[in-house]
N, CA and C of each residue as an Amber inpcrd file, in Angstrom:
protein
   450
 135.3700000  52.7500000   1.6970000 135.0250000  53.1420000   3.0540000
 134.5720000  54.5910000   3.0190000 133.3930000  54.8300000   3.8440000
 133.2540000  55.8660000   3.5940000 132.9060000  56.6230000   5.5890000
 133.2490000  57.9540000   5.8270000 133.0780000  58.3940000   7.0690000
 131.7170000  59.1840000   7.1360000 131.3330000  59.1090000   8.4140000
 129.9560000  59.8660000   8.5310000 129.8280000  60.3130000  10.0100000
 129.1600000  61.2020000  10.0610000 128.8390000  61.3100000  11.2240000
 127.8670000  60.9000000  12.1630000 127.7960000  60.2330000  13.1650000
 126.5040000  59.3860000  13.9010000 125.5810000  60.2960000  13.9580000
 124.3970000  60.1450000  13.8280000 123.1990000  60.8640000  13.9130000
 121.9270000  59.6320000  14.1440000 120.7210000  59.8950000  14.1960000
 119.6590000  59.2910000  13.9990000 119.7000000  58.0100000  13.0690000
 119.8250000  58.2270000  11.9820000 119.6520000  57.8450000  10.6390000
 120.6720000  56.7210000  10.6690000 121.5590000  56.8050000  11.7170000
 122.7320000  55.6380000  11.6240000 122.7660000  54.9540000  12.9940000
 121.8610000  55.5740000  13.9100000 122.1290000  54.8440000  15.5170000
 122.3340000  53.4370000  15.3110000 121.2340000  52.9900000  14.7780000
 120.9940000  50.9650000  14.8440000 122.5820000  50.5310000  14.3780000
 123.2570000  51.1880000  13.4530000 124.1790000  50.1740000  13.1600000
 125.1400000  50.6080000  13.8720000 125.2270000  51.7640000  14.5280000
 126.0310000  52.1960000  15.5730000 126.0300000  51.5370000  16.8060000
 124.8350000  51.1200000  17.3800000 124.3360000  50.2600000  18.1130000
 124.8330000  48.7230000  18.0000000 124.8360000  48.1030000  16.4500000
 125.0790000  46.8550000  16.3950000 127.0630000  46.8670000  16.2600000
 127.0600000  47.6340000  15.8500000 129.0840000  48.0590000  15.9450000
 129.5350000  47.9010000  17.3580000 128.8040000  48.6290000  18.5010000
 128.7660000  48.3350000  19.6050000 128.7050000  47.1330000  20.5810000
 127.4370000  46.7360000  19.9300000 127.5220000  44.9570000  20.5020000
 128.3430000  44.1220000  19.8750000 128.5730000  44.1590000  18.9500000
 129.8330000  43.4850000  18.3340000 131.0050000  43.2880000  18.9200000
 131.7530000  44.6500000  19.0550000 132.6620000  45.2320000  19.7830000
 133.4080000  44.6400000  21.2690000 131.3860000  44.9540000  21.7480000
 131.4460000  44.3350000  23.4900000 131.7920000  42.6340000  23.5060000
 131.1890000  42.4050000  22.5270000 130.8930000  40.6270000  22.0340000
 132.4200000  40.1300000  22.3260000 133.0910000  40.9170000  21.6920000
 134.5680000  40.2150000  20.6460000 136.0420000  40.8590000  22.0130000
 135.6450000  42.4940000  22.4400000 136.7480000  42.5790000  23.4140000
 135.9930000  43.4500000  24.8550000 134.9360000  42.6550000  25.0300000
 134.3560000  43.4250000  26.8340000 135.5450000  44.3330000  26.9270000
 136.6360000  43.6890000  27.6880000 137.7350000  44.2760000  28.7140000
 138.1280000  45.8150000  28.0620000 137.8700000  46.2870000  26.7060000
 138.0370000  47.3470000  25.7420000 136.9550000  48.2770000  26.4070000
 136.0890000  47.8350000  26.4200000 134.7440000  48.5350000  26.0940000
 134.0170000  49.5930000  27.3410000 134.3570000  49.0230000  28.5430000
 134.0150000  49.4420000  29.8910000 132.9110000  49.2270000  30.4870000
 131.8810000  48.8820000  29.2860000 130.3280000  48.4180000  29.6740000
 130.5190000  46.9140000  30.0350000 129.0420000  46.9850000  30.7950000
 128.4790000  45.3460000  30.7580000 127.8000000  44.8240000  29.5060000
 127.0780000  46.0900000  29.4040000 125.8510000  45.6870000  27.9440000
 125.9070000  47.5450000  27.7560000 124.9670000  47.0560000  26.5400000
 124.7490000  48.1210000  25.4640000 123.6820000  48.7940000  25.8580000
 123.4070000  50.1510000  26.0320000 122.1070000  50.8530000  26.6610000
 121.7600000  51.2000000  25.5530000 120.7650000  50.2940000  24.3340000
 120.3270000  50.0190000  23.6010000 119.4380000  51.7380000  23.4540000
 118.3390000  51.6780000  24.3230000 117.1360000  53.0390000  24.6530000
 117.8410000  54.2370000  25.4540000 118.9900000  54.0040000  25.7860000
 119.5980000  55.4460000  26.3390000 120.3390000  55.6380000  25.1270000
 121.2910000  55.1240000  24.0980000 121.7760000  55.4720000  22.9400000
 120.7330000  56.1020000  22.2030000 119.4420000  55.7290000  21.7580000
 118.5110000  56.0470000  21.1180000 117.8530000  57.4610000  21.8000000
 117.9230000  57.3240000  22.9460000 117.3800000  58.9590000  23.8060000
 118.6930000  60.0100000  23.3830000 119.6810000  59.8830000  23.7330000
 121.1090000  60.4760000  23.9150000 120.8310000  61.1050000  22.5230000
 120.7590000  60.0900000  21.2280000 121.1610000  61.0320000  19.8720000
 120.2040000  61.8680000  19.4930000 119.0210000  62.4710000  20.5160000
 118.5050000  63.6810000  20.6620000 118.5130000  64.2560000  20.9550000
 119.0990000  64.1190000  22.2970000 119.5560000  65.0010000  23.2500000
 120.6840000  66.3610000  23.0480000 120.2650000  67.4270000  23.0170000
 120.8470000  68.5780000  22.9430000 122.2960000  68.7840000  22.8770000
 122.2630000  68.3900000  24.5990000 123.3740000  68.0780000  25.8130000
 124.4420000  67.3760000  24.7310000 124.0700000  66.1630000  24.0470000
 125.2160000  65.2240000  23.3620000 125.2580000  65.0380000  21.9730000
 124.6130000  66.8010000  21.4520000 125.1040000  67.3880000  20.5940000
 126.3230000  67.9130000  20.3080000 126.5170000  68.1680000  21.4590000
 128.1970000  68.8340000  21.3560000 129.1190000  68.1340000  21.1330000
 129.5200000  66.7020000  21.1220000 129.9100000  65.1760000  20.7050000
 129.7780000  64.4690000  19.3090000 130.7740000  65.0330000  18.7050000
 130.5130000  64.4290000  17.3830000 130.9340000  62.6420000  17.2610000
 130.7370000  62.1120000  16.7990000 131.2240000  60.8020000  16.5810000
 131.2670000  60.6730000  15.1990000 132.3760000  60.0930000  14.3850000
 132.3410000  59.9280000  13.2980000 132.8280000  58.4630000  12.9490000
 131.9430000  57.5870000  12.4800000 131.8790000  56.5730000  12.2420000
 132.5910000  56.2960000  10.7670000 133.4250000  55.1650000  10.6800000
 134.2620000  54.5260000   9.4290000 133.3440000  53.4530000   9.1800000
 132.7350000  53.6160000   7.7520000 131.3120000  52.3790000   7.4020000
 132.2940000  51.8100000   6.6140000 131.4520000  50.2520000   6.0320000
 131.6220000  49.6580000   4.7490000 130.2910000  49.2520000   4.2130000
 130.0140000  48.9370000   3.3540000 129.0980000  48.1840000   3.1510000
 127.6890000  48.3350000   3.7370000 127.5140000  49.1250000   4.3400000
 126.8100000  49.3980000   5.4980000 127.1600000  49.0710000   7.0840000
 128.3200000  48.9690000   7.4160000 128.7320000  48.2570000   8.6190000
 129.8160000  49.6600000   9.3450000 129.6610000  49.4020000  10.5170000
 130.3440000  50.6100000  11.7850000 131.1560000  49.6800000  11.5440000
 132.9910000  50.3390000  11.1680000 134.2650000  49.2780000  11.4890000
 134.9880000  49.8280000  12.5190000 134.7740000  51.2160000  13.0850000
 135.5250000  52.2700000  13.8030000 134.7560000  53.1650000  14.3140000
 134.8900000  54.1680000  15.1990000 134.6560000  55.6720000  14.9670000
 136.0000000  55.9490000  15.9470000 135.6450000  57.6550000  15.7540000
 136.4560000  58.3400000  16.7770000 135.1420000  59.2450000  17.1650000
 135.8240000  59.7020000  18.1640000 134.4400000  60.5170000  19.2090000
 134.9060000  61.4460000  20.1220000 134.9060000  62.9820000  19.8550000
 135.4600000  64.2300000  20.2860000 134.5840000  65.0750000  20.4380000
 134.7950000  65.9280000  21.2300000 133.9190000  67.7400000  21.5280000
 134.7730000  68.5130000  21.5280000 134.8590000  69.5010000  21.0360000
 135.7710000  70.9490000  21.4400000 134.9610000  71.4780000  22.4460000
 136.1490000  72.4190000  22.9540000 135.8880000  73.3200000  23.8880000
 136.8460000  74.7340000  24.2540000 136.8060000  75.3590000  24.7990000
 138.0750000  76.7680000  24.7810000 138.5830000  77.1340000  25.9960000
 139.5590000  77.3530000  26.1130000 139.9370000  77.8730000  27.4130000
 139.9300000  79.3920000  27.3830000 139.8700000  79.5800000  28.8740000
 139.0760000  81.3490000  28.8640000 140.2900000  81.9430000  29.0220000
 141.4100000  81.1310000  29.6190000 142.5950000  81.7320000  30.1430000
 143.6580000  82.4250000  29.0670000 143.2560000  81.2270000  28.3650000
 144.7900000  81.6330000  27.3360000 144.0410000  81.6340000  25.5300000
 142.4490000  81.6100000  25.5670000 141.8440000  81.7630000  24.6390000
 142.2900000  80.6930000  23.1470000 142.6830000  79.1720000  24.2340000
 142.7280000  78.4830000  23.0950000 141.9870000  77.4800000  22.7050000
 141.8310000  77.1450000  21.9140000 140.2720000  75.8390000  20.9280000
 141.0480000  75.3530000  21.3490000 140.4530000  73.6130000  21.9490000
 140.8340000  72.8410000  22.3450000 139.7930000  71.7710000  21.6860000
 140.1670000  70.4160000  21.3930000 139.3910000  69.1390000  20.7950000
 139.8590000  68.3520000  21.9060000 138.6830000  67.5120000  22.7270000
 139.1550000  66.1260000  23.6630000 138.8430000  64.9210000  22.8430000
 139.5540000  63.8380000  22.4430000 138.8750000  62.7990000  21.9660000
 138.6200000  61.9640000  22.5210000 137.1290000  61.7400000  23.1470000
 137.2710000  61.0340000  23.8740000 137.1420000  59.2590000  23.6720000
 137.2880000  58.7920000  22.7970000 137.2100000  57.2550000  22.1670000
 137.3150000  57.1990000  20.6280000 138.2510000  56.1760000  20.8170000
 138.8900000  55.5990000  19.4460000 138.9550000  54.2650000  19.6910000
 138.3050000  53.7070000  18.4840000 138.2140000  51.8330000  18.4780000
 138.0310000  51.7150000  17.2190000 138.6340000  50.8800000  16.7920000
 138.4950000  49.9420000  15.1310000 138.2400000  48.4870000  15.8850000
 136.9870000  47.6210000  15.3110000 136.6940000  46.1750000  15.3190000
 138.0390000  45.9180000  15.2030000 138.4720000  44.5610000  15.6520000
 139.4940000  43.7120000  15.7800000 139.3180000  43.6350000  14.2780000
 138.9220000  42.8780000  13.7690000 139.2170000  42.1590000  12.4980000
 139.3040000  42.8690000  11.0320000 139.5890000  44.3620000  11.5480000
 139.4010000  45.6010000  10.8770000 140.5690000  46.7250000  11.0690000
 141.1530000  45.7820000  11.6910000 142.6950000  46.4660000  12.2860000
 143.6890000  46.4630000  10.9470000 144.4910000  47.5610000  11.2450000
 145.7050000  47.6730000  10.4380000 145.5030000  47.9080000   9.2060000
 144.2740000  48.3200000   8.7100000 144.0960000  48.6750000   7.2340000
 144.2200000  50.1940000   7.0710000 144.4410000  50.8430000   8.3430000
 144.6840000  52.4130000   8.2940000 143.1910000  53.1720000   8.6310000
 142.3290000  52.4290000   8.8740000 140.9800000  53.2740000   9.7820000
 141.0050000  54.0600000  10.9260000 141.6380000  53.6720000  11.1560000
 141.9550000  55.0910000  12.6670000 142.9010000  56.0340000  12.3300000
 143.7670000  55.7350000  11.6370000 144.3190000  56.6010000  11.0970000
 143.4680000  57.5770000  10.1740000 142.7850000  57.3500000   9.3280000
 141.8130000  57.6510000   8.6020000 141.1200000  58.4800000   9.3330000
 140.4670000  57.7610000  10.6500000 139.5920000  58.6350000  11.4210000
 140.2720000  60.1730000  11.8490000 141.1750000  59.3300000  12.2600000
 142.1710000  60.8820000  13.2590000 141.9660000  61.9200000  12.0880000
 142.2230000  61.6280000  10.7900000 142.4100000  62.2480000   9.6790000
 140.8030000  63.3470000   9.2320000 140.0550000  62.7870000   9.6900000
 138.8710000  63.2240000   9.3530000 138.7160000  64.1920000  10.4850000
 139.1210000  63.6060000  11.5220000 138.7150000  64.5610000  13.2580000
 139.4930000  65.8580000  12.7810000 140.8890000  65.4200000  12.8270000
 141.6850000  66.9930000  12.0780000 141.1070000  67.9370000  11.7850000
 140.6630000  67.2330000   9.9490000 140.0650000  68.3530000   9.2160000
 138.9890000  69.1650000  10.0280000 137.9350000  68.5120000  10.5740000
 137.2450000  69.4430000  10.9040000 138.0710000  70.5670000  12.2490000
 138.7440000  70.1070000  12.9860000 139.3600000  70.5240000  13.7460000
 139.8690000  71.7590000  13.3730000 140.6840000  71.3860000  11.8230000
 141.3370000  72.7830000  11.0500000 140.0210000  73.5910000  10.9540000
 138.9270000  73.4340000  10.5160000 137.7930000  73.7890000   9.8650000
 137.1940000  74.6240000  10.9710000 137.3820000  74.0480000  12.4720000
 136.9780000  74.9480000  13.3820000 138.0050000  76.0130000  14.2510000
 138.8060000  75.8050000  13.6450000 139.7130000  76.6190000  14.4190000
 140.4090000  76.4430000  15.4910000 140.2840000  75.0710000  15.8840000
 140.8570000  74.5710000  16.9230000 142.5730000  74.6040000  17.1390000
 143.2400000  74.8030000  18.4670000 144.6180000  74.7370000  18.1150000
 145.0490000  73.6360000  18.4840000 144.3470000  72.7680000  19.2570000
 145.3750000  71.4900000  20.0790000 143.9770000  70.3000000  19.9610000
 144.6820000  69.0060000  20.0650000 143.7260000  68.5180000  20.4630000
 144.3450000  67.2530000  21.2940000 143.4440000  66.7260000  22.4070000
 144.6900000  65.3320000  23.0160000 143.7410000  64.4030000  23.2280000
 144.0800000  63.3450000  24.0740000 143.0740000  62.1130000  24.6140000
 143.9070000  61.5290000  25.9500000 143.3520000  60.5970000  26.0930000
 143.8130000  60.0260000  27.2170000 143.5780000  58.8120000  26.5130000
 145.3400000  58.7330000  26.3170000 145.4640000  57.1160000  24.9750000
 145.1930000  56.0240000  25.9720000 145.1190000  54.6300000  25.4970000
 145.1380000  53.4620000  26.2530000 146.4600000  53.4070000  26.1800000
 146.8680000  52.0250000  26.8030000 148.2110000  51.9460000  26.9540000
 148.7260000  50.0890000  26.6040000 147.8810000  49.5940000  25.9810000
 147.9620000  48.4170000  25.4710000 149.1300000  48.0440000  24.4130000
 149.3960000  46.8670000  24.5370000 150.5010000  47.0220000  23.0930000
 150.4650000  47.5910000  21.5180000 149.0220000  47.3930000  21.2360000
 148.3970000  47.2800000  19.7580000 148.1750000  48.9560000  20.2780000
 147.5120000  49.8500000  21.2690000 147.1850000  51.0780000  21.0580000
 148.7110000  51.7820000  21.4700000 149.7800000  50.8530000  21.9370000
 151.2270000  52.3230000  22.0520000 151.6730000  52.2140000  20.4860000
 151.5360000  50.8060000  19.9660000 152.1740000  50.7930000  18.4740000
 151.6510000  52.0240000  17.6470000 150.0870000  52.0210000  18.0860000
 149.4700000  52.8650000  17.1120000 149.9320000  54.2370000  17.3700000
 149.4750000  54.8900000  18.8750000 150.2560000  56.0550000  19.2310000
 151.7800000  56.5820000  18.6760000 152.4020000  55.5900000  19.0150000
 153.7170000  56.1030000  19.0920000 154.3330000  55.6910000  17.5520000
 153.1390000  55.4740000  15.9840000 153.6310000  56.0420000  14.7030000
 153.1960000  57.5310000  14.5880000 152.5240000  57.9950000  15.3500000
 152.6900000  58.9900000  14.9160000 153.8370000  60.6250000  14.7620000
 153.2560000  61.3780000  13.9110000 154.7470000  62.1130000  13.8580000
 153.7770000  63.4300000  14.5180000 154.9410000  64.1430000  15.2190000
 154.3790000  65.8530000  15.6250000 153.9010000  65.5800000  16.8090000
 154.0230000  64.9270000  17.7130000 153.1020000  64.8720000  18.7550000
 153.8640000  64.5810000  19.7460000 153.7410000  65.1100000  21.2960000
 153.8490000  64.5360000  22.4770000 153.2370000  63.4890000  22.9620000
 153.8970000  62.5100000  23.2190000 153.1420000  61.4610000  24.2040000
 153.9720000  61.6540000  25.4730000 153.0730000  61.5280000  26.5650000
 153.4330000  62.0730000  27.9940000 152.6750000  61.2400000  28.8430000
 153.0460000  60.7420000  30.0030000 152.3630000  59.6640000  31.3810000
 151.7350000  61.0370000  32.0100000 150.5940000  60.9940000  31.8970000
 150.0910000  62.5960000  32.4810000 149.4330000  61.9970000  33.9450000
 149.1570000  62.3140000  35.2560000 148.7810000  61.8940000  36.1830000
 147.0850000  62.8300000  36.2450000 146.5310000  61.4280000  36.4220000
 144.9150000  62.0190000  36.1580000 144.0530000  62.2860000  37.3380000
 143.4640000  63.0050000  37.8180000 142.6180000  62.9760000  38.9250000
 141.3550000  63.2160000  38.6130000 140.5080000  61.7970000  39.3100000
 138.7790000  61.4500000  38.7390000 138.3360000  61.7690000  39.5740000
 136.8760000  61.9530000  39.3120000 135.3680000  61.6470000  40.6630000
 134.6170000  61.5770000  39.8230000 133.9100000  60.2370000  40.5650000
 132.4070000  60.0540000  39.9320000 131.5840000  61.4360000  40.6800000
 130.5720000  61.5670000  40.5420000 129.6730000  62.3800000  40.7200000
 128.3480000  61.5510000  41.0790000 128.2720000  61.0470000  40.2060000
 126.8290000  60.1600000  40.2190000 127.3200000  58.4240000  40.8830000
């Protein structure tokens, strides 16, 4: 297995990891369908440069990514990482790929200087199992407040 980062050069199979994904667990995913030509606009886009995604291949195949931006707070001058999505294919579970991933997000994390990093976990059985092996960490019911905009 090897990790990479999404770029150009990897959209299509990033793309087909995606429909797969949607194929096998919709209710996961949040889409209806795959914005096939907005994925393809987006991984030029400047704006969603700041969004790394790092994809877990095999063979040539997307089995995972994780998908984060840093950012800093002005207040207390600390690096901060949001992650905002973590998924391993079903049938790709439990071999330690997300773990793996988290592992890769880290490093660069160390690499940038970041001090914290969190998400807004799911809360499914298969994603608290996963959460709650880990060691060093708070897990907390944090109360969220949204708005669409658009």
């Amino acid at each position: 297995m090897i990790f990479v980062k999404l770029d150009e050069s990897n959209i299509e199979k990033y793309i087909e990891y995606l429909e797969h994904a949607l194929a096998v667990e919709p209710e996961q995913m949040h889409v209806d369908k795959i914005d096939k030509e907005g994925l393809r606009e987006r991984i030029k886009d400047s704006f969603f440069r700041k969004t790394t995604s790092v994809l877990a291949m095999e063979n040539a195949k997307v089995l995972g990514r994780i998908e984060y931006h840093f950012y800093g707070c002005m207040q207390d001058g600390y690096h901060m990482a949001y992650i905002d999505w973590v998924y391993v294919l079903p049938e790709y579970r439990h071999r330690g790929i997300a773990q793996s991933l988290f592992k890769e997000m880290e490093k660069e994390c160390r690499e940038n200087g970041i001090d914290q990093y969190y998400l807004i976990r799911a809360t499914n059985a298969n994603a608290d199992k996963f959460y709650h092996s880990f060691t060093e960490v708070e897990l907390s019911e944090a109360p969220i407040l949204r708005k669409d905009l658009k």
